[in-house]
Amino acid sequence: MEREAERQAMIIEQLERRNVRDARVLKAMAAVPRHRFVPSALNQQAYADNALPIAEQQTISQPFMVAFMAEALMLRGNERVLEVGTGSGYAAAVLSLLAAEVWTIERFRSLAEAAAARLRAEGYTNIHVGIGDGTAGWPEHAPYDAITVAAAGPRVPQSLVAQLAPGGRLVIPIGSRDEQQLVRVVRTPSGFEQETLGPVRFVPLVGEEAWAEDDPPQNESSGA
Ligand code: SAM
């Protein structure tokens, strides 16, 4: 398949070297043609070790961050997954190879429509793209076995926690506008367990249960 050597190098140098170990995640990262999800002017940089700008001043996340978050969701193949922050659709494509069905929601109509068209053209049939404020989740299709949020908020949105199935995992960057920690919340029989997975840097999560639209913009994101 096109640009396979670049994807293999990405897997060895960016993912395995940083301890991404889940064989299913590595296989999915090898299968998704990232170069078809980046703006054409940045095509040559598609497999670089960083986030890249897309439209609406947003980003396609760094490959390592996509793989690290997917691994943190502990997917086995039969899950219903919600992604908040569709962006280019790249992470949704990776997740669709790791789970049964993916719902992904994006606040910018232009990004959501472009991602939906791209995913259709690439032949993904188990991804549903929605437009709206993902801090409210996507209640019509809840509960989810896994929820991943590709933008950073000041706190864990309670609507997302409420849409987790028993045993469900939510992975979300939480912190200030400039730096955050990746947090995993697991729904256990007795309540919720929360752990911190490490420092990250994402574009802001803008919505009812996150930052307001008119909060001052942050610096350019490096990680996501
Ligand atoms: N997963 C994307 C990819 O693979 O290209 C990267 C997403 S980018 C780092 C974060 C995205 O979250 C942006 O497209 C942004 O518009 C979106 N976003 C921010 N707040 C949101 C919200 N409340 N609901 C839905 N999308 C949101």
mmCIF file of C-alpha atoms and ligand atoms in Angstrom:
data_model
loop_
_atom_site.group_PDB
_atom_site.id
_atom_site.type_symbol
_atom_site.label_atom_id
_atom_site.label_comp_id
_atom_site.label_asym_id
_atom_site.label_seq_id
_atom_site.Cartn_x
_atom_site.Cartn_y
_atom_site.Cartn_z
ATOM 1 C CA MET A 1 0.000 0.000 0.000
ATOM 2 C CA GLU A 2 1.052 3.602 -0.673
ATOM 3 C CA ARG A 3 3.735 5.050 1.646
ATOM 4 C CA GLU A 4 3.916 1.854 3.695
ATOM 5 C CA ALA A 5 7.629 2.294 4.409
ATOM 6 C CA GLU A 6 6.949 5.687 5.998
ATOM 7 C CA ARG A 7 4.226 4.195 8.182
ATOM 8 C CA GLN A 8 6.527 1.376 9.268
ATOM 9 C CA ALA A 9 9.228 3.888 10.201
ATOM 10 C CA MET A 10 6.613 5.909 12.111
ATOM 11 C CA ILE A 11 5.601 2.798 14.055
ATOM 12 C CA ILE A 12 9.136 1.819 15.001
ATOM 13 C CA GLU A 13 10.573 5.269 15.685
ATOM 14 C CA GLN A 14 7.587 7.142 17.113
ATOM 15 C CA LEU A 15 5.365 4.472 18.671
ATOM 16 C CA GLU A 16 7.348 1.370 19.697
ATOM 17 C CA ARG A 17 10.267 3.470 20.869
ATOM 18 C CA ARG A 18 7.838 5.315 23.183
ATOM 19 C CA ASN A 19 6.387 2.053 24.488
ATOM 20 C CA VAL A 20 3.129 1.745 22.576
ATOM 21 C CA ARG A 21 2.787 -2.052 22.846
ATOM 22 C CA ASP A 22 -0.795 -2.996 21.927
ATOM 23 C CA ALA A 23 -0.371 -5.046 18.739
ATOM 24 C CA ARG A 24 -3.866 -4.153 17.522
ATOM 25 C CA VAL A 25 -3.112 -0.433 17.877
ATOM 26 C CA LEU A 26 0.179 -0.788 15.996
ATOM 27 C CA LYS A 27 -1.597 -2.732 13.232
ATOM 28 C CA ALA A 28 -4.313 -0.072 12.922
ATOM 29 C CA MET A 29 -1.707 2.707 12.766
ATOM 30 C CA ALA A 30 0.036 0.750 9.990
ATOM 31 C CA ALA A 31 -3.213 0.395 8.065
ATOM 32 C CA VAL A 32 -4.580 3.957 8.022
ATOM 33 C CA PRO A 33 -3.119 6.168 5.257
ATOM 34 C CA ARG A 34 -2.458 9.316 7.310
ATOM 35 C CA HIS A 35 -1.327 11.199 4.183
ATOM 36 C CA ARG A 36 -4.940 11.195 2.951
ATOM 37 C CA PHE A 37 -6.071 13.056 6.102
ATOM 38 C CA VAL A 38 -3.629 15.989 6.038
ATOM 39 C CA PRO A 39 -3.996 19.132 3.869
ATOM 40 C CA SER A 40 -2.441 18.526 0.443
ATOM 41 C CA ALA A 41 0.186 21.246 0.998
ATOM 42 C CA LEU A 42 1.486 19.225 3.990
ATOM 43 C CA ASN A 43 1.372 15.848 2.287
ATOM 44 C CA GLN A 44 5.122 15.328 2.499
ATOM 45 C CA GLN A 45 5.019 15.848 6.288
ATOM 46 C CA ALA A 46 2.149 13.420 6.853
ATOM 47 C CA TYR A 47 4.293 10.903 8.788
ATOM 48 C CA ALA A 48 6.311 13.451 10.771
ATOM 49 C CA ASP A 49 6.436 13.165 14.557
ATOM 50 C CA ASN A 50 4.098 16.078 15.264
ATOM 51 C CA ALA A 51 0.613 17.510 14.974
ATOM 52 C CA LEU A 52 -0.151 19.356 11.721
ATOM 53 C CA PRO A 53 -2.508 22.260 11.056
ATOM 54 C CA ILE A 54 -5.849 21.602 9.371
ATOM 55 C CA ALA A 55 -8.658 24.095 8.612
ATOM 56 C CA GLU A 56 -10.416 26.249 11.257
ATOM 57 C CA GLN A 57 -7.101 26.681 13.134
ATOM 58 C CA GLN A 58 -7.333 23.089 14.379
ATOM 59 C CA THR A 59 -4.876 20.208 14.123
ATOM 60 C CA ILE A 60 -4.552 16.558 13.165
ATOM 61 C CA SER A 61 -2.986 15.070 16.291
ATOM 62 C CA GLN A 62 0.567 13.725 16.460
ATOM 63 C CA PRO A 63 0.625 10.000 15.487
ATOM 64 C CA PHE A 64 2.017 9.039 18.900
ATOM 65 C CA MET A 65 -0.848 10.826 20.673
ATOM 66 C CA VAL A 66 -3.457 9.030 18.531
ATOM 67 C CA ALA A 67 -1.828 5.660 19.290
ATOM 68 C CA PHE A 68 -1.265 6.400 22.990
ATOM 69 C CA MET A 69 -4.899 7.450 23.510
ATOM 70 C CA ALA A 70 -6.209 4.474 21.526
ATOM 71 C CA GLU A 71 -4.090 2.124 23.654
ATOM 72 C CA ALA A 72 -5.366 3.809 26.837
ATOM 73 C CA LEU A 73 -8.948 2.975 25.791
ATOM 74 C CA MET A 74 -8.070 -0.776 26.010
ATOM 75 C CA LEU A 75 -10.193 -1.780 23.002
ATOM 76 C CA ARG A 76 -10.716 -5.426 22.027
ATOM 77 C CA GLY A 77 -12.930 -5.106 18.967
ATOM 78 C CA ASN A 78 -16.541 -5.261 20.109
ATOM 79 C CA GLU A 79 -16.853 -1.766 21.611
ATOM 80 C CA ARG A 80 -19.027 1.237 20.869
ATOM 81 C CA VAL A 81 -16.748 4.271 20.896
ATOM 82 C CA LEU A 82 -17.421 8.018 21.024
ATOM 83 C CA GLU A 83 -14.769 10.468 19.864
ATOM 84 C CA VAL A 84 -15.153 14.179 20.648
ATOM 85 C CA GLY A 85 -13.220 16.295 18.125
ATOM 86 C CA THR A 86 -13.349 14.664 14.684
ATOM 87 C CA GLY A 87 -10.907 17.133 13.113
ATOM 88 C CA SER A 88 -9.563 15.440 9.980
ATOM 89 C CA GLY A 89 -11.199 12.084 10.783
ATOM 90 C CA TYR A 90 -7.811 10.354 11.144
ATOM 91 C CA ALA A 91 -8.200 9.180 14.751
ATOM 92 C CA ALA A 92 -11.753 8.024 14.006
ATOM 93 C CA ALA A 93 -10.358 5.889 11.171
ATOM 94 C CA VAL A 94 -7.789 4.328 13.525
ATOM 95 C CA LEU A 95 -10.462 3.706 16.191
ATOM 96 C CA SER A 96 -12.809 2.147 13.634
ATOM 97 C CA LEU A 97 -10.277 -0.655 13.114
ATOM 98 C CA LEU A 98 -10.075 -1.291 16.863
ATOM 99 C CA ALA A 99 -13.767 -1.271 17.820
ATOM 100 C CA ALA A 100 -17.163 -2.282 16.435
ATOM 101 C CA GLU A 101 -18.619 1.161 15.862
ATOM 102 C CA VAL A 102 -17.411 4.761 16.215
ATOM 103 C CA TRP A 103 -19.465 7.910 16.713
ATOM 104 C CA THR A 104 -17.398 11.073 16.272
ATOM 105 C CA ILE A 105 -18.633 14.606 16.875
ATOM 106 C CA GLU A 106 -17.072 17.894 15.727
ATOM 107 C CA ARG A 107 -18.123 21.476 16.520
ATOM 108 C CA PHE A 108 -17.040 22.919 13.142
ATOM 109 C CA ARG A 109 -19.476 21.956 10.391
ATOM 110 C CA SER A 110 -16.787 22.425 7.697
ATOM 111 C CA LEU A 111 -14.429 19.948 9.398
ATOM 112 C CA ALA A 112 -17.196 17.427 10.116
ATOM 113 C CA GLU A 113 -18.432 17.475 6.524
ATOM 114 C CA ALA A 114 -14.929 17.182 5.073
ATOM 115 C CA ALA A 115 -14.060 14.338 7.448
ATOM 116 C CA ALA A 116 -17.307 12.476 6.694
ATOM 117 C CA ALA A 117 -16.677 12.736 2.938
ATOM 118 C CA ARG A 118 -13.060 11.602 3.360
ATOM 119 C CA LEU A 119 -13.999 8.635 5.547
ATOM 120 C CA ARG A 120 -16.683 7.586 3.066
ATOM 121 C CA ALA A 121 -14.241 7.851 0.161
ATOM 122 C CA GLU A 122 -11.699 5.750 2.083
ATOM 123 C CA GLY A 123 -14.322 3.032 2.610
ATOM 124 C CA TYR A 124 -14.904 3.229 6.372
ATOM 125 C CA THR A 125 -18.444 2.015 7.043
ATOM 126 C CA ASN A 126 -18.617 1.860 10.864
ATOM 127 C CA ILE A 127 -18.020 5.577 11.577
ATOM 128 C CA HIS A 128 -20.852 8.068 12.179
ATOM 129 C CA VAL A 129 -19.940 11.766 12.061
ATOM 130 C CA GLY A 130 -22.042 14.337 13.916
ATOM 131 C CA ILE A 131 -21.911 18.120 14.252
ATOM 132 C CA GLY A 132 -22.256 19.781 17.639
ATOM 133 C CA ASP A 133 -20.857 20.364 21.092
ATOM 134 C CA GLY A 134 -19.284 17.073 22.101
ATOM 135 C CA THR A 135 -18.937 18.104 25.748
ATOM 136 C CA ALA A 136 -22.589 17.049 25.937
ATOM 137 C CA GLY A 137 -21.614 13.698 24.412
ATOM 138 C CA TRP A 138 -23.961 12.138 21.871
ATOM 139 C CA PRO A 139 -26.758 10.889 24.133
ATOM 140 C CA GLU A 140 -28.831 9.248 21.381
ATOM 141 C CA HIS A 141 -26.236 6.503 20.961
ATOM 142 C CA ALA A 142 -25.036 6.188 24.579
ATOM 143 C CA PRO A 143 -23.826 4.295 26.501
ATOM 144 C CA TYR A 144 -20.273 3.947 25.161
ATOM 145 C CA ASP A 145 -17.610 1.429 26.156
ATOM 146 C CA ALA A 146 -14.960 4.038 25.408
ATOM 147 C CA ILE A 147 -14.936 7.819 24.977
ATOM 148 C CA THR A 148 -11.924 9.769 23.743
ATOM 149 C CA VAL A 149 -11.670 13.544 23.688
ATOM 150 C CA ALA A 150 -9.151 15.070 21.255
ATOM 151 C CA ALA A 151 -9.224 18.573 22.762
ATOM 152 C CA ALA A 152 -8.425 19.823 26.268
ATOM 153 C CA GLY A 153 -10.850 21.147 28.846
ATOM 154 C CA PRO A 154 -10.588 22.567 32.368
ATOM 155 C CA ARG A 155 -12.458 19.637 33.952
ATOM 156 C CA VAL A 156 -14.025 16.276 33.079
ATOM 157 C CA PRO A 157 -17.433 16.939 31.440
ATOM 158 C CA GLN A 158 -20.030 15.177 33.571
ATOM 159 C CA SER A 159 -22.216 14.465 30.521
ATOM 160 C CA LEU A 160 -19.413 12.299 29.127
ATOM 161 C CA VAL A 161 -18.929 10.397 32.377
ATOM 162 C CA ALA A 162 -22.702 9.801 32.480
ATOM 163 C CA GLN A 163 -22.576 8.219 29.005
ATOM 164 C CA LEU A 164 -19.997 5.575 29.955
ATOM 165 C CA ALA A 165 -21.220 1.960 29.986
ATOM 166 C CA PRO A 166 -20.310 -0.226 32.995
ATOM 167 C CA GLY A 167 -16.552 -0.794 32.740
ATOM 168 C CA GLY A 168 -16.340 2.058 30.215
ATOM 169 C CA ARG A 169 -13.195 4.214 29.817
ATOM 170 C CA LEU A 170 -12.998 7.957 29.154
ATOM 171 C CA VAL A 171 -9.649 9.440 28.071
ATOM 172 C CA ILE A 172 -9.399 13.241 28.056
ATOM 173 C CA PRO A 173 -6.734 15.960 28.410
ATOM 174 C CA ILE A 174 -7.506 18.149 31.440
ATOM 175 C CA GLY A 175 -5.728 21.291 32.600
ATOM 176 C CA SER A 176 -5.086 24.907 31.672
ATOM 177 C CA ARG A 177 -5.218 26.258 28.125
ATOM 178 C CA ASP A 178 -1.448 25.822 27.772
ATOM 179 C CA GLU A 179 -0.687 22.474 29.410
ATOM 180 C CA GLN A 180 -2.662 19.478 30.496
ATOM 181 C CA GLN A 181 -2.523 15.963 31.870
ATOM 182 C CA LEU A 182 -4.103 13.076 30.015
ATOM 183 C CA VAL A 183 -6.694 11.603 32.394
ATOM 184 C CA ARG A 184 -8.463 8.236 32.244
ATOM 185 C CA VAL A 185 -11.769 7.756 34.049
ATOM 186 C CA VAL A 186 -13.066 4.176 34.383
ATOM 187 C CA ARG A 187 -16.642 3.340 35.399
ATOM 188 C CA THR A 188 -16.347 0.595 38.026
ATOM 189 C CA PRO A 189 -19.145 -1.318 39.815
ATOM 190 C CA SER A 190 -18.749 1.018 42.796
ATOM 191 C CA GLY A 191 -18.338 4.355 41.007
ATOM 192 C CA PHE A 192 -15.490 5.928 39.031
ATOM 193 C CA GLU A 193 -11.704 5.592 39.185
ATOM 194 C CA GLN A 194 -9.491 8.345 37.790
ATOM 195 C CA GLU A 195 -5.798 8.137 36.917
ATOM 196 C CA THR A 196 -3.300 10.454 35.243
ATOM 197 C CA LEU A 197 -1.407 9.122 32.222
ATOM 198 C CA GLY A 198 1.060 11.969 31.604
ATOM 199 C CA PRO A 199 1.535 15.537 30.365
ATOM 200 C CA VAL A 200 0.060 16.520 26.981
ATOM 201 C CA ARG A 201 -0.733 19.631 24.955
ATOM 202 C CA PHE A 202 -3.979 19.900 22.973
ATOM 203 C CA VAL A 203 -6.106 22.531 21.282
ATOM 204 C CA PRO A 204 -8.954 23.769 23.515
ATOM 205 C CA LEU A 205 -12.198 21.918 24.040
ATOM 206 C CA VAL A 206 -14.819 24.618 23.437
ATOM 207 C CA GLY A 207 -18.338 24.012 24.688
ATOM 208 C CA GLU A 208 -20.929 24.090 27.417
ATOM 209 C CA GLU A 209 -18.874 21.899 29.782
ATOM 210 C CA ALA A 210 -15.440 23.252 28.806
ATOM 211 C CA TRP A 211 -13.908 26.567 27.681
ATOM 212 C CA ALA A 212 -16.065 29.405 26.366
ATOM 213 C CA GLU A 213 -15.698 30.332 22.700
ATOM 214 C CA ASP A 214 -14.393 33.826 23.488
ATOM 215 C CA ASP A 215 -11.704 32.753 25.980
ATOM 216 C CA PRO A 216 -8.337 34.109 24.772
ATOM 217 C CA PRO A 217 -6.578 31.798 22.287
ATOM 218 C CA GLN A 218 -3.655 29.682 23.459
ATOM 219 C CA ASN A 219 -0.280 29.251 21.799
ATOM 220 C CA GLU A 220 0.131 26.861 18.885
ATOM 221 C CA SER A 221 -0.311 23.263 20.090
ATOM 222 C CA SER A 222 2.622 20.910 19.646
ATOM 223 C CA GLY A 223 1.235 17.549 20.739
ATOM 224 C CA ALA A 224 -2.171 17.536 19.208
HETATM 225 N N1 SAM B 1 -9.037 13.660 16.161
HETATM 226 C C1 SAM B 1 -8.655 14.661 15.202
HETATM 227 C C2 SAM B 1 -7.903 14.089 14.048
HETATM 228 O O1 SAM B 1 -7.585 12.899 14.062
HETATM 229 O O2 SAM B 1 -7.666 14.845 13.080
HETATM 230 C C3 SAM B 1 -7.852 15.770 15.811
HETATM 231 C C4 SAM B 1 -8.731 16.719 16.474
HETATM 232 S S1 SAM B 1 -8.123 18.302 16.905
HETATM 233 C C5 SAM B 1 -6.721 18.019 17.910
HETATM 234 C C6 SAM B 1 -9.415 18.702 18.084
HETATM 235 C C7 SAM B 1 -10.771 18.916 17.462
HETATM 236 O O3 SAM B 1 -11.725 19.078 18.515
HETATM 237 C C8 SAM B 1 -10.870 20.175 16.618
HETATM 238 O O4 SAM B 1 -11.276 19.844 15.325
HETATM 239 C C9 SAM B 1 -11.906 21.026 17.339
HETATM 240 O O5 SAM B 1 -12.703 21.801 16.485
HETATM 241 C C10 SAM B 1 -12.711 19.963 18.054
HETATM 242 N N2 SAM B 1 -13.491 20.428 19.206
HETATM 243 C C11 SAM B 1 -13.148 21.308 20.170
HETATM 244 N N3 SAM B 1 -14.151 21.438 21.058
HETATM 245 C C12 SAM B 1 -15.152 20.606 20.648
HETATM 246 C C13 SAM B 1 -16.439 20.282 21.146
HETATM 247 N N4 SAM B 1 -16.938 20.834 22.271
HETATM 248 N N5 SAM B 1 -17.187 19.392 20.476
HETATM 249 C C14 SAM B 1 -16.729 18.823 19.335
HETATM 250 N N6 SAM B 1 -15.522 19.090 18.803
HETATM 251 C C15 SAM B 1 -14.731 19.965 19.466
#
